[in-house]
Short mmCIF file of C-alpha atoms and ligand atoms in Angstrom, two decimals:
data_model
loop_
_atom_site.label_atom_id
_atom_site.label_comp_id
_atom_site.label_asym_id
_atom_site.label_seq_id
_atom_site.Cartn_x
_atom_site.Cartn_y
_atom_site.Cartn_z
CA MET I 11 21.75 10.76 15.47
CA SER I 12 24.57 8.99 13.88
CA MET I 13 24.42 9.94 9.77
CA GLU I 14 24.05 6.77 7.96
CA ILE I 15 24.07 5.62 4.01
CA ILE I 16 22.16 3.97 2.17
CA GLU I 17 22.97 2.91 -1.26
CA ASN I 18 21.82 0.40 -3.78
CA TYR I 19 21.60 -3.48 -4.38
CA ILE I 20 22.67 -3.64 -8.12
CA ASP I 21 23.84 -7.51 -9.18
CA GLY I 22 24.37 -7.96 -5.98
CA LYS I 23 26.24 -5.59 -5.01
CA LEU I 24 25.16 -2.52 -2.62
CA VAL I 25 26.82 0.06 -4.23
CA ALA I 26 27.40 4.13 -4.43
CA PRO I 27 25.08 5.73 -7.42
CA ASN I 28 27.07 6.40 -10.86
CA SER I 29 26.30 10.62 -10.09
CA ASN I 30 27.81 10.09 -6.03
CA GLN I 31 24.79 12.58 -5.12
CA TYR I 32 22.48 10.89 -2.44
CA ILE I 33 19.08 12.67 -0.55
CA ASP I 34 18.42 13.52 2.68
CA ASN I 35 15.95 11.22 4.71
CA PHE I 36 14.68 12.81 7.44
CA CYS I 37 13.28 10.57 10.91
CA PRO I 38 9.65 12.02 11.25
CA SER I 39 9.69 11.43 14.99
CA THR I 40 12.93 14.13 15.37
CA GLY I 41 12.60 16.26 11.93
CA GLU I 42 16.23 15.10 11.19
CA VAL I 43 18.02 14.07 8.80
CA TYR I 44 19.49 10.42 10.11
CA ALA I 45 20.48 9.30 7.06
CA LYS I 46 21.14 9.35 3.29
CA ILE I 47 19.83 7.73 -0.08
CA PRO I 48 20.98 7.47 -3.71
CA ASN I 49 19.46 10.07 -5.34
CA SER I 50 19.85 7.09 -8.49
CA ASP I 51 20.06 8.40 -12.32
CA ILE I 52 18.86 6.49 -15.38
CA ASP I 53 22.61 5.16 -15.30
CA ASP I 54 22.40 3.30 -12.30
CA VAL I 55 18.46 2.26 -13.37
CA GLN I 56 19.81 1.03 -16.16
CA LYS I 57 22.86 -0.71 -14.67
CA ALA I 58 19.79 -2.85 -12.54
CA VAL I 59 17.78 -2.96 -15.65
CA GLU I 60 20.93 -4.35 -17.39
CA SER I 61 21.57 -7.05 -14.02
CA ALA I 62 17.76 -8.14 -13.56
CA LYS I 63 17.82 -8.53 -17.43
CA ASN I 64 20.45 -10.98 -17.61
CA ALA I 65 19.89 -12.70 -14.93
CA PHE I 66 16.39 -13.33 -16.04
CA PRO I 67 16.67 -16.19 -18.25
CA ILE I 68 18.75 -18.52 -15.15
CA TRP I 69 16.04 -17.84 -13.50
CA LYS I 70 13.11 -18.67 -14.75
CA ASN I 71 14.63 -21.97 -15.55
CA LEU I 72 14.96 -22.58 -12.27
CA SER I 73 12.81 -25.52 -10.39
CA ILE I 74 9.50 -24.28 -8.67
CA GLU I 75 10.95 -25.44 -5.30
CA LYS I 76 14.65 -23.88 -6.21
CA ARG I 77 12.78 -19.94 -6.51
CA SER I 78 10.15 -21.10 -3.27
CA SER I 79 12.83 -21.74 -0.98
CA TYR I 80 15.02 -18.43 -1.46
CA LEU I 81 11.41 -16.78 -0.69
CA TYR I 82 11.57 -18.88 1.98
CA LYS I 83 14.17 -17.68 3.52
CA ILE I 84 13.97 -14.78 2.86
CA ALA I 85 11.96 -14.39 4.63
CA ASP I 86 12.96 -16.89 7.59
CA GLU I 87 16.06 -14.21 7.45
CA ILE I 88 13.08 -11.32 8.09
CA GLU I 89 12.60 -12.69 10.84
CA ASN I 90 15.62 -13.96 11.70
CA GLN I 91 15.77 -9.93 12.45
CA PHE I 92 12.57 -8.49 13.14
CA ASP I 93 13.26 -5.99 16.05
CA GLN I 94 15.79 -4.64 13.34
CA PHE I 95 12.92 -4.17 10.65
CA ALA I 96 10.29 -3.09 13.37
CA HIS I 97 13.03 -0.49 14.72
CA ALA I 98 13.74 0.96 10.85
CA GLU I 99 9.88 1.35 9.90
CA THR I 100 8.64 3.23 12.54
CA LYS I 101 12.17 5.17 12.44
CA ASP I 102 11.81 6.43 8.94
CA ASN I 103 8.17 6.54 8.53
CA GLY I 104 6.77 7.49 12.20
CA LYS I 105 4.50 4.90 12.58
CA PRO I 106 3.62 3.69 16.27
CA PHE I 107 6.55 1.05 16.73
CA LYS I 108 2.80 -1.67 17.84
CA LEU I 109 2.07 -1.06 14.22
CA SER I 110 5.02 -1.92 12.68
CA LYS I 111 5.80 -4.76 14.95
CA HIS I 112 2.03 -6.11 14.61
CA VAL I 113 2.03 -5.30 11.07
CA ASP I 114 4.18 -3.90 8.67
CA ILE I 115 6.66 -7.00 9.38
CA PRO I 116 4.36 -9.37 10.37
CA ARG I 117 2.15 -8.76 6.90
CA ALA I 118 5.56 -8.17 4.55
CA ILE I 119 6.86 -11.39 6.47
CA ALA I 120 4.32 -13.66 5.43
CA ASN I 121 3.74 -11.78 2.14
CA PHE I 122 6.95 -13.40 1.01
CA ARG I 123 5.90 -17.01 2.73
CA PHE I 124 2.34 -17.19 1.30
CA TYR I 125 4.05 -16.50 -3.03
CA ALA I 126 6.55 -18.84 -1.90
CA GLY I 127 4.22 -21.18 -0.81
CA ALA I 128 2.02 -20.54 -3.97
CA VAL I 129 3.22 -20.61 -6.43
CA LEU I 130 4.57 -24.18 -6.35
CA HIS I 131 0.87 -24.78 -6.61
CA PHE I 132 0.10 -22.46 -9.22
CA ALA I 133 -1.41 -25.50 -11.79
CA SER I 134 -1.87 -24.63 -15.40
CA GLU I 135 -5.70 -25.00 -17.23
CA SER I 136 -6.80 -27.45 -19.06
CA HIS I 137 -9.87 -28.13 -21.12
CA LYS I 138 -11.53 -30.44 -23.40
CA GLY I 139 -13.06 -29.71 -25.48
CA ASN I 140 -14.43 -31.76 -28.32
CA GLN I 141 -13.32 -35.39 -29.16
CA ASP I 142 -10.18 -34.10 -30.78
CA PHE I 143 -8.23 -31.26 -28.94
CA ILE I 144 -6.72 -30.00 -26.03
CA ASN I 145 -5.43 -26.73 -24.91
CA TYR I 146 -3.78 -26.27 -22.42
CA THR I 147 -2.30 -22.79 -20.61
CA LEU I 148 1.36 -22.09 -20.15
CA ARG I 149 2.09 -19.42 -17.57
CA GLU I 150 5.28 -17.20 -18.55
CA PRO I 151 6.94 -15.67 -16.46
CA ILE I 152 7.84 -12.59 -18.64
CA GLY I 153 11.09 -10.53 -18.02
CA VAL I 154 12.48 -7.61 -15.85
CA ALA I 155 8.95 -6.91 -14.10
CA ALA I 156 9.45 -2.81 -12.80
CA CYS I 157 7.71 -2.39 -8.67
CA ILE I 158 7.49 0.02 -7.33
CA SER I 159 5.41 1.77 -3.63
CA PRO I 160 5.02 4.02 -2.00
CA TRP I 161 5.28 5.80 1.97
CA ASN I 162 2.96 4.63 3.81
CA LEU I 163 3.53 0.78 4.88
CA PRO I 164 6.94 0.82 2.99
CA LEU I 165 8.18 -2.93 3.48
CA TYR I 166 4.67 -4.45 2.99
CA LEU I 167 3.53 -2.84 0.20
CA PHE I 168 7.63 -3.78 -1.05
CA SER I 169 7.20 -7.38 -0.39
CA TRP I 170 4.10 -7.41 -1.67
CA LYS I 171 5.10 -6.85 -5.25
CA ILE I 172 8.64 -8.16 -5.63
CA ALA I 173 6.97 -10.95 -3.87
CA PRO I 174 4.63 -12.78 -6.56
CA ALA I 175 6.85 -11.44 -9.09
CA LEU I 176 10.29 -13.18 -7.73
CA ALA I 177 8.38 -16.24 -7.21
CA THR I 178 6.66 -16.71 -11.04
CA GLY I 179 10.77 -17.04 -12.29
CA ASN I 180 10.57 -12.74 -13.75
CA THR I 181 13.50 -11.08 -11.96
CA VAL I 182 13.02 -7.13 -10.51
CA VAL I 183 13.98 -3.84 -10.70
CA ALA I 184 12.16 -2.55 -7.69
CA LYS I 185 12.15 0.98 -6.09
CA PRO I 186 10.38 2.10 -2.01
CA SER I 187 9.81 5.83 -2.44
CA GLU I 188 12.43 8.45 -1.38
CA VAL I 189 10.85 9.04 1.64
CA THR I 190 11.14 5.84 3.29
CA PRO I 191 13.52 3.57 1.83
CA TYR I 192 15.20 1.94 5.33
CA THR I 193 13.76 -1.62 4.58
CA ALA I 194 14.78 -2.16 1.41
CA TYR I 195 17.86 -1.97 1.98
CA LEU I 196 17.91 -4.54 5.24
CA LEU I 197 16.35 -6.37 2.64
CA SER I 198 19.13 -5.45 0.05
CA LYS I 199 20.90 -6.65 2.79
CA VAL I 200 19.29 -9.25 3.54
CA CYS I 201 19.17 -11.10 0.20
CA GLN I 202 22.53 -11.23 0.68
CA LYS I 203 23.19 -13.25 2.86
CA VAL I 204 20.51 -15.19 1.64
CA GLY I 205 22.66 -16.16 -1.98
CA LEU I 206 19.41 -15.03 -4.18
CA PRO I 207 21.79 -15.30 -7.45
CA ASN I 208 22.49 -11.44 -8.58
CA GLY I 209 20.90 -9.92 -10.55
CA VAL I 210 17.85 -11.00 -9.75
CA LEU I 211 16.51 -8.24 -7.75
CA ASN I 212 17.94 -5.03 -7.93
CA ILE I 213 16.96 -2.36 -5.41
CA VAL I 214 16.96 1.80 -7.06
CA HIS I 215 17.03 4.29 -4.49
CA GLY I 216 15.42 8.17 -4.97
CA ILE I 217 12.86 10.44 -6.21
CA GLY I 218 10.50 8.98 -8.46
CA ALA I 219 10.37 11.80 -11.20
CA LYS I 220 13.72 10.14 -11.68
CA ALA I 221 14.74 7.04 -10.71
CA GLY I 222 10.74 6.02 -11.44
CA HIS I 223 10.31 6.92 -14.51
CA ALA I 224 13.38 6.12 -15.89
CA MET I 225 12.44 1.83 -14.93
CA VAL I 226 9.15 2.26 -16.07
CA SER I 227 9.59 3.96 -19.60
CA HIS I 228 12.72 1.63 -20.34
CA PRO I 229 11.71 -0.71 -23.45
CA ASP I 230 13.62 -3.60 -21.19
CA VAL I 231 10.71 -3.73 -18.06
CA PRO I 232 8.05 -4.61 -20.24
CA THR I 233 5.05 -4.94 -15.71
CA ILE I 234 4.94 -3.04 -14.01
CA SER I 235 3.54 -3.06 -10.59
CA PHE I 236 2.76 0.35 -9.42
CA THR I 237 0.94 1.64 -5.66
CA GLY I 238 0.72 5.40 -4.81
CA GLY I 239 -0.59 7.84 -5.41
CA THR I 240 -3.59 8.53 -8.73
CA LYS I 241 -1.66 11.56 -10.24
CA THR I 242 1.16 9.12 -10.28
CA GLY I 243 -0.58 6.41 -12.29
CA GLN I 244 -2.63 8.07 -14.75
CA ASN I 245 1.52 9.13 -15.03
CA ILE I 246 2.99 5.93 -15.37
CA ALA I 247 -0.31 5.09 -17.22
CA LYS I 248 -0.09 7.27 -20.57
CA ILE I 249 4.21 7.10 -20.52
CA THR I 250 3.57 3.38 -21.34
CA ALA I 251 0.31 3.51 -23.69
CA PRO I 252 1.98 3.72 -26.70
CA MET I 253 5.02 1.01 -25.64
CA PHE I 254 2.09 -1.86 -24.30
CA LYS I 255 3.43 -2.68 -20.95
CA LYS I 256 1.71 -4.31 -18.39
CA LEU I 257 0.24 -2.42 -15.22
CA SER I 258 -1.14 -3.37 -12.03
CA LEU I 259 -1.89 -0.07 -10.27
CA GLU I 260 -2.99 0.15 -6.97
CA LEU I 261 -4.27 4.26 -6.60
CA GLY I 262 -5.54 6.11 -4.36
CA GLY I 263 -9.26 5.69 -2.41
CA LYS I 264 -12.03 8.37 -0.05
CA ASN I 265 -13.00 5.23 0.97
CA PRO I 266 -17.10 5.44 3.04
CA THR I 267 -17.57 3.45 5.71
CA ILE I 268 -21.65 3.00 5.49
CA VAL I 269 -23.01 2.57 9.56
CA PHE I 270 -26.60 1.44 9.51
CA GLU I 271 -29.02 1.78 12.99
CA ASP I 272 -29.58 -1.61 13.37
CA CYS I 273 -25.50 -1.90 13.73
CA GLN I 274 -23.53 -3.00 17.35
CA ILE I 275 -23.17 0.60 18.11
CA GLU I 276 -20.23 -0.15 19.83
CA GLU I 277 -18.40 -2.03 17.59
CA ALA I 278 -18.51 -0.56 15.31
CA VAL I 279 -17.99 2.85 16.94
CA LYS I 280 -14.93 1.24 18.33
CA THR I 281 -13.74 -0.23 14.60
CA SER I 282 -14.97 3.17 12.32
CA VAL I 283 -12.73 4.96 15.15
CA LYS I 284 -9.96 2.93 13.70
CA ALA I 285 -10.57 2.89 9.77
CA ALA I 286 -9.97 6.63 10.36
CA TYR I 287 -7.09 6.98 11.96
CA THR I 288 -5.52 3.88 12.38
CA ASN I 289 -1.39 5.12 11.16
CA GLN I 290 -1.56 8.31 10.90
CA GLY I 291 -4.83 7.95 8.70
CA GLU I 292 -2.53 6.92 5.89
CA ILE I 293 -3.41 4.07 4.58
CA CYS I 294 -5.51 4.01 1.58
CA LEU I 295 -8.14 1.88 2.60
CA CYS I 296 -9.16 3.96 5.82
CA GLY I 297 -12.40 5.66 5.84
CA SER I 298 -12.16 9.29 5.64
CA ARG I 299 -16.06 9.54 4.91
CA ILE I 300 -18.71 7.99 7.30
CA TYR I 301 -22.11 7.83 6.53
CA VAL I 302 -24.34 7.72 9.84
CA GLN I 303 -28.48 6.74 9.91
CA LYS I 304 -30.36 9.31 11.57
CA SER I 305 -32.30 7.96 13.61
CA ILE I 306 -28.72 7.16 16.11
CA TYR I 307 -26.26 9.91 14.39
CA GLN I 308 -26.48 11.58 17.69
CA LYS I 309 -24.98 9.31 19.73
CA PHE I 310 -22.48 7.26 17.61
CA LYS I 311 -20.61 10.82 17.33
CA ASN I 312 -20.94 11.25 20.30
CA ALA I 313 -19.77 7.99 21.01
CA PHE I 314 -16.81 8.23 18.28
CA ILE I 315 -16.09 11.99 19.91
CA GLU I 316 -15.03 10.34 23.52
CA ARG I 317 -13.40 7.08 21.07
CA MET I 318 -10.79 10.18 19.23
CA LYS I 319 -9.90 11.56 22.63
CA THR I 320 -8.52 7.99 24.08
CA LEU I 321 -5.94 8.34 20.34
CA HIS I 322 -3.39 9.99 22.49
CA VAL I 323 -0.62 11.71 19.22
CA GLY I 324 3.04 11.07 20.43
CA GLU I 325 6.04 9.79 20.14
CA PRO I 326 5.73 6.88 17.51
CA MET I 327 8.27 4.84 19.62
CA SER I 328 6.43 5.48 22.97
CA GLU I 329 3.53 2.46 24.24
CA ASP I 330 1.13 5.01 24.82
CA SER I 331 0.80 6.30 20.56
CA LYS I 332 -2.37 5.45 19.16
CA ILE I 333 -0.42 8.61 16.35
CA GLY I 334 2.06 9.09 15.72
CA ALA I 335 4.38 11.27 13.45
CA ILE I 336 3.44 12.82 9.95
CA VAL I 337 5.30 10.97 7.57
CA SER I 338 7.00 13.48 6.35
CA LYS I 339 7.61 18.10 6.33
CA GLN I 340 5.87 18.17 3.22
CA HIS I 341 2.60 16.23 3.85
CA TYR I 342 1.81 17.64 7.53
CA GLU I 343 1.82 20.44 5.45
CA LYS I 344 0.22 19.07 2.40
CA ILE I 345 -2.75 17.76 5.95
CA LEU I 346 -2.15 21.03 7.59
CA GLU I 347 -3.86 22.86 4.31
CA HIS I 348 -6.77 20.60 4.04
CA ILE I 349 -8.26 20.75 7.40
CA ASP I 350 -8.24 25.31 6.23
CA LEU I 351 -9.31 24.58 3.40
CA ALA I 352 -12.52 22.33 5.11
CA LYS I 353 -13.72 25.17 7.99
CA GLN I 354 -13.43 26.97 5.07
CA GLU I 355 -15.98 24.97 3.09
CA GLY I 356 -18.31 25.31 5.69
CA GLY I 357 -17.14 22.41 8.10
CA LYS I 358 -18.30 22.33 11.75
CA LEU I 359 -14.67 21.34 13.36
CA LEU I 360 -15.53 18.81 15.84
CA PHE I 361 -12.71 16.91 17.09
CA GLY I 362 -9.05 18.00 16.94
CA GLY I 363 -7.73 19.81 13.91
CA LYS I 364 -4.39 21.18 14.80
CA THR I 365 -0.61 19.85 15.25
CA VAL I 366 0.59 18.31 18.19
CA GLN I 367 4.84 18.90 20.09
CA PRO I 368 5.35 15.82 21.81
CA GLU I 369 7.51 16.78 24.83
CA GLY I 370 11.57 16.29 23.61
CA PHE I 371 10.40 15.58 19.45
CA GLU I 372 8.52 19.07 18.76
CA ASN I 373 10.01 19.21 15.87
CA GLY I 374 8.75 16.49 15.03
CA TRP I 375 5.30 16.10 12.74
CA TYR I 376 2.19 15.56 14.92
CA ILE I 377 -2.11 16.30 13.90
CA GLU I 378 -4.21 15.05 16.20
CA PRO I 379 -7.15 12.98 14.58
CA THR I 380 -9.77 15.34 13.02
CA LEU I 381 -13.41 14.62 12.64
CA PHE I 382 -15.65 18.19 10.62
CA GLU I 383 -19.48 17.41 9.95
CA ASN I 384 -21.29 19.60 7.95
CA LEU I 385 -19.63 19.41 4.86
CA ASN I 386 -20.80 18.13 1.79
CA GLU I 387 -20.07 15.11 -0.90
CA SER I 388 -18.84 17.34 -3.57
CA CYS I 389 -16.74 19.13 -1.47
CA ARG I 390 -13.45 19.39 -1.90
CA THR I 391 -12.94 17.60 1.48
CA ASN I 392 -14.63 14.67 0.61
CA GLN I 393 -13.51 14.63 -3.14
CA GLU I 394 -10.14 14.60 -2.27
CA GLU I 395 -8.41 11.99 -0.60
CA ILE I 396 -6.42 13.53 1.72
CA PHE I 397 -4.13 10.61 3.63
CA GLY I 398 -3.76 11.73 6.78
CA PRO I 399 -5.83 11.17 10.01
CA VAL I 400 -9.23 14.30 8.82
CA ALA I 401 -13.08 12.84 8.22
CA THR I 402 -15.91 14.11 7.81
CA ILE I 403 -18.85 13.08 8.92
CA GLN I 404 -22.25 12.84 7.79
CA PRO I 405 -26.01 11.87 8.96
CA PHE I 406 -27.64 9.91 5.69
CA GLU I 407 -32.11 8.92 5.36
CA ASN I 408 -32.46 5.54 4.33
CA GLU I 409 -30.21 2.74 1.63
CA ASP I 410 -30.25 4.36 -1.18
CA GLU I 411 -28.84 7.59 0.12
CA VAL I 412 -26.16 7.57 1.15
CA ILE I 413 -25.40 4.37 -2.20
CA GLN I 414 -25.32 7.88 -4.20
CA LEU I 415 -23.23 9.29 -0.75
CA ALA I 416 -20.90 6.39 -0.84
CA ASN I 417 -20.22 6.30 -5.05
CA SER I 418 -19.73 9.75 -5.30
CA THR I 419 -16.80 10.67 -5.38
CA PRO I 420 -13.85 9.34 -8.07
CA TYR I 421 -11.93 6.58 -6.03
CA GLY I 422 -13.38 2.78 -5.47
CA LEU I 423 -11.41 0.87 -3.40
CA SER I 424 -13.32 -0.03 0.07
CA THR I 425 -16.14 0.32 2.18
CA SER I 426 -16.83 -0.92 5.10
CA ILE I 427 -20.50 -1.51 5.74
CA TRP I 428 -22.34 -2.14 9.58
CA THR I 429 -25.84 -3.61 9.76
CA ASN I 430 -27.14 -6.22 11.15
CA ASN I 431 -29.53 -7.68 8.65
CA LEU I 432 -27.62 -9.36 5.91
CA ALA I 433 -29.56 -9.12 3.13
CA LYS I 434 -29.11 -5.17 3.10
CA ALA I 435 -25.27 -5.75 3.67
CA HIS I 436 -25.03 -7.83 0.30
CA ARG I 437 -28.17 -5.62 -1.01
CA VAL I 438 -25.58 -2.81 -0.21
CA ALA I 439 -21.95 -4.17 -1.03
CA ALA I 440 -23.03 -5.09 -4.68
CA LYS I 441 -23.84 -1.76 -5.52
CA VAL I 442 -21.07 0.15 -4.35
CA ASN I 443 -17.86 0.94 -6.48
CA VAL I 444 -15.02 -0.41 -5.03
CA GLY I 445 -13.15 -3.35 -5.21
CA ILE I 446 -12.87 -3.33 -1.34
CA VAL I 447 -16.31 -4.53 0.94
CA TRP I 448 -15.69 -5.18 4.83
CA ILE I 449 -18.34 -5.76 6.40
CA ASN I 450 -18.90 -5.53 10.28
CA CYS I 451 -15.17 -4.97 10.06
CA TRP I 452 -12.40 -3.14 8.59
CA LEU I 453 -8.76 -4.05 7.30
CA VAL I 454 -8.64 -7.86 7.29
CA ARG I 455 -6.92 -9.26 5.14
CA ASP I 456 -6.32 -12.64 3.13
CA LEU I 457 -4.58 -13.16 0.69
CA ARG I 458 -5.29 -15.42 -1.67
CA THR I 459 -8.16 -12.88 -2.29
CA PRO I 460 -8.59 -10.13 -5.31
CA PHE I 461 -6.82 -6.86 -3.92
CA GLY I 462 -7.59 -3.68 -5.65
CA GLY I 463 -10.08 -0.69 -6.38
CA MET I 464 -12.48 0.60 -9.01
CA LYS I 465 -12.78 4.28 -10.90
CA GLN I 466 -9.68 5.89 -10.11
CA SER I 467 -8.92 3.90 -7.63
CA GLY I 468 -6.54 1.62 -9.74
CA LEU I 469 -6.55 -0.92 -12.82
CA GLY I 470 -6.02 -4.10 -12.30
CA ARG I 471 -6.08 -6.31 -8.95
CA GLU I 472 -3.09 -8.25 -6.42
CA GLY I 473 -3.45 -10.42 -4.26
CA GLY I 474 -3.32 -14.39 -4.31
CA TRP I 475 -3.99 -15.74 -8.12
CA GLU I 476 -4.21 -12.40 -9.45
CA ALA I 477 -0.84 -11.46 -8.45
CA ILE I 478 0.44 -14.49 -10.19
CA ARG I 479 -1.83 -14.72 -12.85
CA PHE I 480 -0.98 -10.12 -13.65
CA PHE I 481 2.93 -11.58 -13.39
CA THR I 482 2.95 -13.89 -15.98
CA GLU I 483 2.02 -14.12 -19.53
CA ALA I 484 -0.96 -16.61 -20.85
CA LYS I 485 0.13 -19.03 -23.89
CA ASN I 486 -2.78 -20.79 -25.42
CA VAL I 487 -1.29 -24.56 -26.78
CA CYS I 488 -3.98 -26.95 -28.44
CA VAL I 489 -3.08 -30.10 -29.31
CA SER I 490 -4.44 -32.13 -31.86
CA THR I 491 -5.40 -35.43 -30.51
CA GLN I 492 -5.94 -36.92 -33.26
CA VAL I 493 -2.36 -36.89 -35.91
P1 NDP W 287 3.54 8.91 -4.90
O1 NDP W 287 2.40 8.78 -6.29
O2 NDP W 287 4.03 9.88 -5.16
O3 NDP W 287 5.23 8.02 -5.36
C1 NDP W 287 4.59 6.28 -5.04
C2 NDP W 287 6.08 5.75 -6.29
O4 NDP W 287 6.12 6.33 -6.57
C3 NDP W 287 6.90 5.86 -4.79
O5 NDP W 287 8.16 5.12 -4.80
C4 NDP W 287 7.83 7.68 -5.86
O6 NDP W 287 8.71 8.30 -5.32
C5 NDP W 287 7.03 6.70 -6.81
N1 NDP W 287 7.27 7.88 -7.83
C6 NDP W 287 6.87 9.00 -8.03
N2 NDP W 287 6.52 9.63 -9.68
C7 NDP W 287 7.08 9.11 -10.48
C8 NDP W 287 7.49 9.10 -11.54
N3 NDP W 287 6.84 9.47 -12.57
N4 NDP W 287 7.43 7.17 -11.79
C9 NDP W 287 7.16 6.45 -11.24
N5 NDP W 287 6.86 6.43 -10.40
C10 NDP W 287 7.26 7.42 -10.14
O7 NDP W 287 2.33 8.57 -4.18
P2 NDP W 287 2.56 8.28 -2.43
O8 NDP W 287 4.26 8.32 -2.05
O9 NDP W 287 2.92 9.90 -1.55
O10 NDP W 287 2.26 7.25 -1.13
C11 NDP W 287 0.92 8.01 -1.41
C12 NDP W 287 -0.39 6.94 -2.86
O11 NDP W 287 0.18 6.06 -2.60
C13 NDP W 287 -1.58 7.73 -2.28
O12 NDP W 287 -2.94 8.01 -2.86
C14 NDP W 287 -2.37 6.27 -1.76
O13 NDP W 287 -3.80 6.23 -1.88
C15 NDP W 287 -1.25 5.56 -2.11
N6 NDP W 287 -1.84 3.68 -2.35
C16 NDP W 287 -2.18 3.47 -2.87
C17 NDP W 287 -2.68 1.77 -2.23
C18 NDP W 287 -3.63 0.94 -3.09
O14 NDP W 287 -3.35 -0.12 -2.22
N7 NDP W 287 -4.52 1.23 -3.55
C19 NDP W 287 -3.02 1.38 -0.79
C20 NDP W 287 -0.94 2.31 -0.51
C21 NDP W 287 -0.81 4.26 -0.59
P3 NDP W 287 9.48 8.86 -4.47
O15 NDP W 287 8.80 8.88 -3.40
O16 NDP W 287 10.29 9.09 -5.00
O17 NDP W 287 8.75 10.15 -4.82
#
């Protein structure tokens, strides 16, 4: 495997880190190092912020149509290089190639196109209160936005932040996860190719605790959009509170799947398996606590396990693989520790629980889809986000009980509810404390809808107008029509 060197993208140029230090970047499917990424520090972040600051007045004063056209060009160019992007995402993250091709890269392209279009239709509100006054609200870009994203949906989540930030006239300093930097690096080259003005987008690679920390604590970065773990989010909130920075935090989840006896059981089984194990369970929206009404529990459980048997774990480029490699050795070990913990807590292992060594890829990090039962809601397995292919299943008696179970963790990101009784579906949707509810479906995304969580799953909402509002500052102007 040839060694590739990734560079920072600062002020329109691909540059080495100031310290000239690099970090190993691993390919999860083989466990080998295949690239080096900049171990950036405060000096690199300083240069990136300065460049973004200088570019801000020019970028914000460009016409909306012109800004929008750059985003369309970026989307088109990613599409031109579709296969390269999809391969890179799978190599870096370990996810099945099919997912990169059908979800990650198409959705990254869609993010740029969506915000390129949305910003053209965003209008100021005006309020005519009485005869003598009119209010109107200006929405102004804020300045330099920091966009920090995790490793599970690398380009998809990176672009989910960058696109609305740029569309609204902010300039950006962004950091992908150090574990999955490659498609962000390809994006830098795309920006160069389409001639995005220097400094409008800067991409700094490196470790979160160093480069990420320097970004969020920088006094010239007034707004931060972060997706990642709850602990990191808490840390960022603490650092930034005294500076009154504007924060959007999309954090962890421990999402309940709720299956009532009157659902379409085959569809519920199929989609609940998908919800638990897609992307190796490494999606914040994965349904990792499955609650099934008692009268259909055995039937559902048996069908669920039968379906798990069809989830072939293997080399991510293979068409047969439904589950690829875990993103890093550290995360692989964390998931295995959680599997041990579930056993110690008295969990009954119904399926999986072991590592897998696909032929020719024995040094990669693979884990079987895993299912436990017999664990109560207060145990760590049901309280902590594992972020891997591990789920629990348990029966419930009635609506009240399942609502209480669903709300029993510190998280509140999403839920999916399975029933043919629409009144019940709406009732339960209203009582589960989460930001996103799917009824008889899962992970259906419409970019216009608000996205985000309650409780420790985050702060604020992204998506649609929410992101445009987040990346702008409202200024109300009140005009007398009498003077
Ligand atoms: P982390 O919180 O570890 O990291 C997220 C990003 O923040 C990375 O780029 C990381 O860099 C950076 N970072 C780490 N420490 C700091 C710091 N002190 N200051 C600034 N930046 C920092 O999360 P993971 O990458 O492990 O991602 C998994 C988590 O993301 C899960 O909890 C998952 O639920 C959540 N997530 C939430 C989503 C949502 O929309 N609610 C969507 C997807 C994931 P580095 O990688 O170099 O450490």
